[in-house]
């Protein structure tokens, strides 16, 4: 503590940590205004800057996302945060003239049939006409309409669930490539309850996944009512100057918070009086009154190595991914820019897993007469790429877009980003393991909370929600002890 002022520390300055700091400051400030005690908040981040995987750069008039590029509009936590920061007018949606998406099959691009939601058909006529699925595969998928629901409450893998409901062909050719962009994982190892619990809820309520998805689409208008009018009809949303705007907005809002970049943590342990000692990589240490750890779980496990339950965190696997961003002159692109991009299933023989036609999807991303493409590399079972040089990554990406899109021109520039150990994989039984960890942590270190993408959701809105929940939980602990 400093001068007996309660001191709370957030470890990790990514979007979860910044959100936790923002909401903790808000709660503690409101309490202080109502007669509560003064307080101090610190955020420590090992890397040189805040924001985690979010990294927007501007180059030659392009707005380039080297990390995530958008978020689902229907997930409220990030929209609510934008409103809290006064940034709602900076939100922007996708280009309405580039709604098409393609999937590779047999080394050709096939348009994804209209009406698919997370790969689940909600309009049967377009689905039955697609060339992506064989007649047998379509018949097998339609059996979802008559198959009984599974009454077993236990968790199962996402892949086994989807194969059971829709068949292996739909899973491998449509759903898995779509979900690879979220988790980059093996669907047969990912937990259904931890990734898409709504799928199981639909099966239980509607008996059929297709019928459940059709019913859920009726709520879309209701869900989007909270959005600014400019983005109300867009599934994906970002900020006009890139996602870095959100990080900058949070940092500005935390101007009175002690923000420390380039500070790594070695350990977190309980000391006398119920306080917590944080030991830093440079050998310094501080005793604080509460901690929220928001780092990847493998880092949190090392910090909490004295806690036996930390082994649960160490077991969570992470996948590495990369992206290769290329800029071209419009005259060198031999097709209409009326699509957002395409997906590549595992067994098609390509290095890239997907390609976003970034400047078609986001009208703010490139200057007039220029085109920006983003190729993705890496998923479960394809982790040999980290040994390749940047030149090899670029060469393989260019070969694939030449084969699939016919782009042979030299790009005017290329940006390569390596996101090592960045995609947490939730195994079957993940929720139960996390519950056990939290129970032991609460008993041993009641004012230490651990959260983030490795726990209950990997998307930006999920991370913001978890940061806010942790802040609320720590504030409740503080206020309860005061009372």
PDB file of N, CA, C and O in Angstrom, residues 84-128:
ATOM      1  N   UNK A  84     -20.091   4.318 -23.251  1.00  0.00           N
ATOM      2  CA  UNK A  84     -19.511   4.844 -22.005  1.00  0.00           C
ATOM      3  C   UNK A  84     -18.365   5.801 -22.290  1.00  0.00           C
ATOM      4  O   UNK A  84     -18.169   6.797 -21.572  1.00  0.00           O
ATOM      5  N   UNK A  85     -17.587   5.482 -23.344  1.00  0.00           N
ATOM      6  CA  UNK A  85     -16.427   6.315 -23.689  1.00  0.00           C
ATOM      7  C   UNK A  85     -16.782   7.466 -24.619  1.00  0.00           C
ATOM      8  O   UNK A  85     -15.915   8.250 -24.997  1.00  0.00           O
ATOM      9  N   UNK A  86     -18.054   7.560 -25.018  1.00  0.00           N
ATOM     10  CA  UNK A  86     -18.481   8.605 -25.945  1.00  0.00           C
ATOM     11  C   UNK A  86     -17.981   8.382 -27.357  1.00  0.00           C
ATOM     12  O   UNK A  86     -17.788   9.332 -28.121  1.00  0.00           O
ATOM     13  N   UNK A  87     -17.820   7.116 -27.740  1.00  0.00           N
ATOM     14  CA  UNK A  87     -17.241   6.786 -29.043  1.00  0.00           C
ATOM     15  C   UNK A  87     -18.250   6.150 -29.998  1.00  0.00           C
ATOM     16  O   UNK A  87     -17.864   5.612 -31.033  1.00  0.00           O
ATOM     17  N   UNK A  88     -19.532   6.209 -29.664  1.00  0.00           N
ATOM     18  CA  UNK A  88     -20.527   5.514 -30.491  1.00  0.00           C
ATOM     19  C   UNK A  88     -20.574   6.038 -31.920  1.00  0.00           C
ATOM     20  O   UNK A  88     -20.879   5.278 -32.863  1.00  0.00           O
ATOM     21  N   UNK A  89     -20.264   7.301 -32.122  1.00  0.00           N
ATOM     22  CA  UNK A  89     -20.298   7.863 -33.484  1.00  0.00           C
ATOM     23  C   UNK A  89     -19.105   7.437 -34.336  1.00  0.00           C
ATOM     24  O   UNK A  89     -19.077   7.695 -35.538  1.00  0.00           O
ATOM     25  N   UNK A  90     -18.122   6.796 -33.713  1.00  0.00           N
ATOM     26  CA  UNK A  90     -16.965   6.302 -34.453  1.00  0.00           C
ATOM     27  C   UNK A  90     -17.167   4.879 -34.967  1.00  0.00           C
ATOM     28  O   UNK A  90     -16.319   4.357 -35.695  1.00  0.00           O
ATOM     29  N   UNK A  91     -18.262   4.245 -34.601  1.00  0.00           N
ATOM     30  CA  UNK A  91     -18.537   2.883 -35.055  1.00  0.00           C
ATOM     31  C   UNK A  91     -18.904   2.875 -36.529  1.00  0.00           C
ATOM     32  O   UNK A  91     -19.578   3.776 -37.026  1.00  0.00           O
ATOM     33  N   UNK A  92     -18.479   1.832 -37.216  1.00  0.00           N
ATOM     34  CA  UNK A  92     -18.815   1.700 -38.632  1.00  0.00           C
ATOM     35  C   UNK A  92     -19.047   0.228 -38.968  1.00  0.00           C
ATOM     36  O   UNK A  92     -18.424  -0.671 -38.377  1.00  0.00           O
ATOM     37  N   UNK A  93     -19.956  -0.006 -39.907  1.00  0.00           N
ATOM     38  CA  UNK A  93     -20.295  -1.370 -40.301  1.00  0.00           C
ATOM     39  C   UNK A  93     -19.638  -1.762 -41.610  1.00  0.00           C
ATOM     40  O   UNK A  93     -18.894  -0.995 -42.227  1.00  0.00           O
ATOM     41  N   UNK A  94     -19.915  -2.975 -42.049  1.00  0.00           N
ATOM     42  CA  UNK A  94     -19.335  -3.485 -43.284  1.00  0.00           C
ATOM     43  C   UNK A  94     -20.023  -2.875 -44.508  1.00  0.00           C
ATOM     44  O   UNK A  94     -21.146  -2.370 -44.429  1.00  0.00           O
ATOM     45  N   UNK A  95     -19.337  -2.952 -45.636  1.00  0.00           N
ATOM     46  CA  UNK A  95     -19.849  -2.447 -46.902  1.00  0.00           C
ATOM     47  C   UNK A  95     -21.069  -3.267 -47.335  1.00  0.00           C
ATOM     48  O   UNK A  95     -20.958  -4.470 -47.561  1.00  0.00           O
ATOM     49  N   UNK A  96     -22.241  -2.657 -47.448  1.00  0.00           N
ATOM     50  CA  UNK A  96     -23.447  -3.421 -47.820  1.00  0.00           C
ATOM     51  C   UNK A  96     -23.375  -3.993 -49.228  1.00  0.00           C
ATOM     52  O   UNK A  96     -24.155  -4.887 -49.573  1.00  0.00           O
ATOM     53  N   UNK A  97     -22.444  -3.514 -50.058  1.00  0.00           N
ATOM     54  CA  UNK A  97     -22.313  -4.024 -51.426  1.00  0.00           C
ATOM     55  C   UNK A  97     -21.303  -5.169 -51.539  1.00  0.00           C
ATOM     56  O   UNK A  97     -21.002  -5.622 -52.633  1.00  0.00           O
ATOM     57  N   UNK A  98     -20.798  -5.618 -50.372  1.00  0.00           N
ATOM     58  CA  UNK A  98     -19.828  -6.723 -50.388  1.00  0.00           C
ATOM     59  C   UNK A  98     -20.258  -7.807 -49.408  1.00  0.00           C
ATOM     60  O   UNK A  98     -19.489  -8.238 -48.550  1.00  0.00           O
ATOM     61  N   UNK A  99     -21.490  -8.254 -49.562  1.00  0.00           N
ATOM     62  CA  UNK A  99     -22.049  -9.223 -48.619  1.00  0.00           C
ATOM     63  C   UNK A  99     -21.730 -10.677 -48.962  1.00  0.00           C
ATOM     64  O   UNK A  99     -21.924 -11.571 -48.147  1.00  0.00           O
ATOM     65  N   UNK A 100     -21.237 -10.928 -50.162  1.00  0.00           N
ATOM     66  CA  UNK A 100     -20.951 -12.303 -50.554  1.00  0.00           C
ATOM     67  C   UNK A 100     -19.740 -12.844 -49.797  1.00  0.00           C
ATOM     68  O   UNK A 100     -18.803 -12.112 -49.487  1.00  0.00           O
ATOM     69  N   UNK A 101     -19.779 -14.131 -49.505  1.00  0.00           N
ATOM     70  CA  UNK A 101     -18.637 -14.841 -48.950  1.00  0.00           C
ATOM     71  C   UNK A 101     -18.504 -16.155 -49.703  1.00  0.00           C
ATOM     72  O   UNK A 101     -19.512 -16.764 -50.079  1.00  0.00           O
ATOM     73  N   UNK A 102     -17.273 -16.587 -49.917  1.00  0.00           N
ATOM     74  CA  UNK A 102     -17.027 -17.808 -50.683  1.00  0.00           C
ATOM     75  C   UNK A 102     -16.299 -18.845 -49.826  1.00  0.00           C
ATOM     76  O   UNK A 102     -15.635 -18.518 -48.847  1.00  0.00           O
ATOM     77  N   UNK A 103     -16.447 -20.094 -50.226  1.00  0.00           N
ATOM     78  CA  UNK A 103     -15.709 -21.198 -49.618  1.00  0.00           C
ATOM     79  C   UNK A 103     -15.057 -21.995 -50.750  1.00  0.00           C
ATOM     80  O   UNK A 103     -15.678 -22.228 -51.799  1.00  0.00           O
ATOM     81  N   UNK A 104     -13.817 -22.403 -50.515  1.00  0.00           N
ATOM     82  CA  UNK A 104     -13.098 -23.181 -51.520  1.00  0.00           C
ATOM     83  C   UNK A 104     -13.543 -24.649 -51.458  1.00  0.00           C
ATOM     84  O   UNK A 104     -13.605 -25.243 -50.390  1.00  0.00           O
ATOM     85  N   UNK A 105     -13.850 -25.177 -52.629  1.00  0.00           N
ATOM     86  CA  UNK A 105     -14.094 -26.617 -52.741  1.00  0.00           C
ATOM     87  C   UNK A 105     -13.576 -27.064 -54.103  1.00  0.00           C
ATOM     88  O   UNK A 105     -13.940 -26.487 -55.130  1.00  0.00           O
ATOM     89  N   UNK A 106     -12.714 -28.089 -54.093  1.00  0.00           N
ATOM     90  CA  UNK A 106     -12.160 -28.575 -55.351  1.00  0.00           C
ATOM     91  C   UNK A 106     -11.343 -27.516 -56.068  1.00  0.00           C
ATOM     92  O   UNK A 106     -11.360 -27.420 -57.285  1.00  0.00           O
ATOM     93  N   UNK A 107     -10.644 -26.674 -55.268  1.00  0.00           N
ATOM     94  CA  UNK A 107      -9.756 -25.614 -55.776  1.00  0.00           C
ATOM     95  C   UNK A 107     -10.518 -24.522 -56.532  1.00  0.00           C
ATOM     96  O   UNK A 107      -9.946 -23.786 -57.325  1.00  0.00           O
ATOM     97  N   UNK A 108     -11.815 -24.420 -56.277  1.00  0.00           N
ATOM     98  CA  UNK A 108     -12.628 -23.354 -56.857  1.00  0.00           C
ATOM     99  C   UNK A 108     -13.417 -22.659 -55.757  1.00  0.00           C
ATOM    100  O   UNK A 108     -13.723 -23.247 -54.721  1.00  0.00           O
ATOM    101  N   UNK A 109     -13.766 -21.397 -56.015  1.00  0.00           N
ATOM    102  CA  UNK A 109     -14.557 -20.635 -55.055  1.00  0.00           C
ATOM    103  C   UNK A 109     -16.043 -20.861 -55.299  1.00  0.00           C
ATOM    104  O   UNK A 109     -16.531 -20.676 -56.411  1.00  0.00           O
ATOM    105  N   UNK A 110     -16.735 -21.281 -54.259  1.00  0.00           N
ATOM    106  CA  UNK A 110     -18.188 -21.463 -54.315  1.00  0.00           C
ATOM    107  C   UNK A 110     -18.828 -20.461 -53.369  1.00  0.00           C
ATOM    108  O   UNK A 110     -18.413 -20.329 -52.222  1.00  0.00           O
ATOM    109  N   UNK A 111     -19.838 -19.762 -53.851  1.00  0.00           N
ATOM    110  CA  UNK A 111     -20.497 -18.789 -52.990  1.00  0.00           C
ATOM    111  C   UNK A 111     -21.223 -19.479 -51.845  1.00  0.00           C
ATOM    112  O   UNK A 111     -21.916 -20.479 -52.044  1.00  0.00           O
ATOM    113  N   UNK A 112     -21.048 -18.950 -50.663  1.00  0.00           N
ATOM    114  CA  UNK A 112     -21.772 -19.458 -49.511  1.00  0.00           C
ATOM    115  C   UNK A 112     -23.250 -19.122 -49.680  1.00  0.00           C
ATOM    116  O   UNK A 112     -23.599 -17.978 -49.965  1.00  0.00           O
ATOM    117  N   UNK A 113     -24.120 -20.106 -49.552  1.00  0.00           N
ATOM    118  CA  UNK A 113     -25.544 -19.833 -49.792  1.00  0.00           C
ATOM    119  C   UNK A 113     -26.112 -18.830 -48.800  1.00  0.00           C
ATOM    120  O   UNK A 113     -25.737 -18.826 -47.622  1.00  0.00           O
ATOM    121  N   UNK A 114     -26.995 -17.931 -49.250  1.00  0.00           N
ATOM    122  CA  UNK A 114     -27.637 -16.987 -48.343  1.00  0.00           C
ATOM    123  C   UNK A 114     -28.389 -17.734 -47.234  1.00  0.00           C
ATOM    124  O   UNK A 114     -28.861 -18.857 -47.433  1.00  0.00           O
ATOM    125  N   UNK A 115     -28.489 -17.081 -46.095  1.00  0.00           N
ATOM    126  CA  UNK A 115     -29.256 -17.672 -44.999  1.00  0.00           C
ATOM    127  C   UNK A 115     -28.445 -18.509 -44.035  1.00  0.00           C
ATOM    128  O   UNK A 115     -29.006 -19.050 -43.075  1.00  0.00           O
ATOM    129  N   UNK A 116     -27.142 -18.630 -44.246  1.00  0.00           N
ATOM    130  CA  UNK A 116     -26.316 -19.369 -43.289  1.00  0.00           C
ATOM    131  C   UNK A 116     -25.971 -18.475 -42.106  1.00  0.00           C
ATOM    132  O   UNK A 116     -25.569 -17.332 -42.282  1.00  0.00           O
ATOM    133  N   UNK A 117     -26.137 -18.994 -40.911  1.00  0.00           N
ATOM    134  CA  UNK A 117     -25.746 -18.291 -39.696  1.00  0.00           C
ATOM    135  C   UNK A 117     -24.809 -19.216 -38.935  1.00  0.00           C
ATOM    136  O   UNK A 117     -25.207 -20.294 -38.501  1.00  0.00           O
ATOM    137  N   UNK A 118     -23.537 -18.805 -38.832  1.00  0.00           N
ATOM    138  CA  UNK A 118     -22.499 -19.661 -38.256  1.00  0.00           C
ATOM    139  C   UNK A 118     -22.455 -21.015 -38.958  1.00  0.00           C
ATOM    140  O   UNK A 118     -22.152 -22.040 -38.360  1.00  0.00           O
ATOM    141  N   UNK A 119     -22.765 -20.993 -40.238  1.00  0.00           N
ATOM    142  CA  UNK A 119     -22.730 -22.218 -41.032  1.00  0.00           C
ATOM    143  C   UNK A 119     -24.000 -23.045 -40.963  1.00  0.00           C
ATOM    144  O   UNK A 119     -24.117 -24.066 -41.646  1.00  0.00           O
ATOM    145  N   UNK A 120     -24.970 -22.619 -40.159  1.00  0.00           N
ATOM    146  CA  UNK A 120     -26.223 -23.352 -40.004  1.00  0.00           C
ATOM    147  C   UNK A 120     -27.246 -22.781 -40.980  1.00  0.00           C
ATOM    148  O   UNK A 120     -27.507 -21.577 -40.974  1.00  0.00           O
ATOM    149  N   UNK A 121     -27.851 -23.607 -41.839  1.00  0.00           N
ATOM    150  CA  UNK A 121     -28.831 -23.075 -42.797  1.00  0.00           C
ATOM    151  C   UNK A 121     -30.106 -22.614 -42.101  1.00  0.00           C
ATOM    152  O   UNK A 121     -30.649 -23.301 -41.250  1.00  0.00           O
ATOM    153  N   UNK A 122     -30.570 -21.412 -42.478  1.00  0.00           N
ATOM    154  CA  UNK A 122     -31.866 -20.929 -41.996  1.00  0.00           C
ATOM    155  C   UNK A 122     -32.824 -20.711 -43.162  1.00  0.00           C
ATOM    156  O   UNK A 122     -33.987 -20.380 -42.954  1.00  0.00           O
ATOM    157  N   UNK A 123     -32.320 -20.884 -44.383  1.00  0.00           N
ATOM    158  CA  UNK A 123     -33.154 -20.858 -45.584  1.00  0.00           C
ATOM    159  C   UNK A 123     -32.817 -22.120 -46.374  1.00  0.00           C
ATOM    160  O   UNK A 123     -31.692 -22.275 -46.859  1.00  0.00           O
ATOM    161  N   UNK A 124     -33.760 -23.017 -46.493  1.00  0.00           N
ATOM    162  CA  UNK A 124     -33.450 -24.330 -47.051  1.00  0.00           C
ATOM    163  C   UNK A 124     -33.291 -24.307 -48.571  1.00  0.00           C
ATOM    164  O   UNK A 124     -32.487 -25.057 -49.121  1.00  0.00           O
ATOM    165  N   UNK A 125     -34.007 -23.430 -49.280  1.00  0.00           N
ATOM    166  CA  UNK A 125     -33.910 -23.439 -50.752  1.00  0.00           C
ATOM    167  C   UNK A 125     -32.508 -23.087 -51.234  1.00  0.00           C
ATOM    168  O   UNK A 125     -31.920 -23.839 -52.036  1.00  0.00           O
ATOM    169  N   UNK A 126     -31.888 -21.978 -50.788  1.00  0.00           N
ATOM    170  CA  UNK A 126     -30.516 -21.698 -51.222  1.00  0.00           C
ATOM    171  C   UNK A 126     -29.540 -22.794 -50.809  1.00  0.00           C
ATOM    172  O   UNK A 126     -28.614 -23.125 -51.548  1.00  0.00           O
ATOM    173  N   UNK A 127     -29.739 -23.368 -49.635  1.00  0.00           N
ATOM    174  CA  UNK A 127     -28.848 -24.431 -49.160  1.00  0.00           C
ATOM    175  C   UNK A 127     -28.931 -25.650 -50.074  1.00  0.00           C
ATOM    176  O   UNK A 127     -27.920 -26.269 -50.405  1.00  0.00           O
ATOM    177  N   UNK A 128     -30.146 -26.008 -50.497  1.00  0.00           N
ATOM    178  CA  UNK A 128     -30.318 -27.186 -51.347  1.00  0.00           C
ATOM    179  C   UNK A 128     -29.749 -26.964 -52.752  1.00  0.00           C
ATOM    180  O   UNK A 128     -29.465 -27.913 -53.469  1.00  0.00           O
TER     181      UNK A 128
END
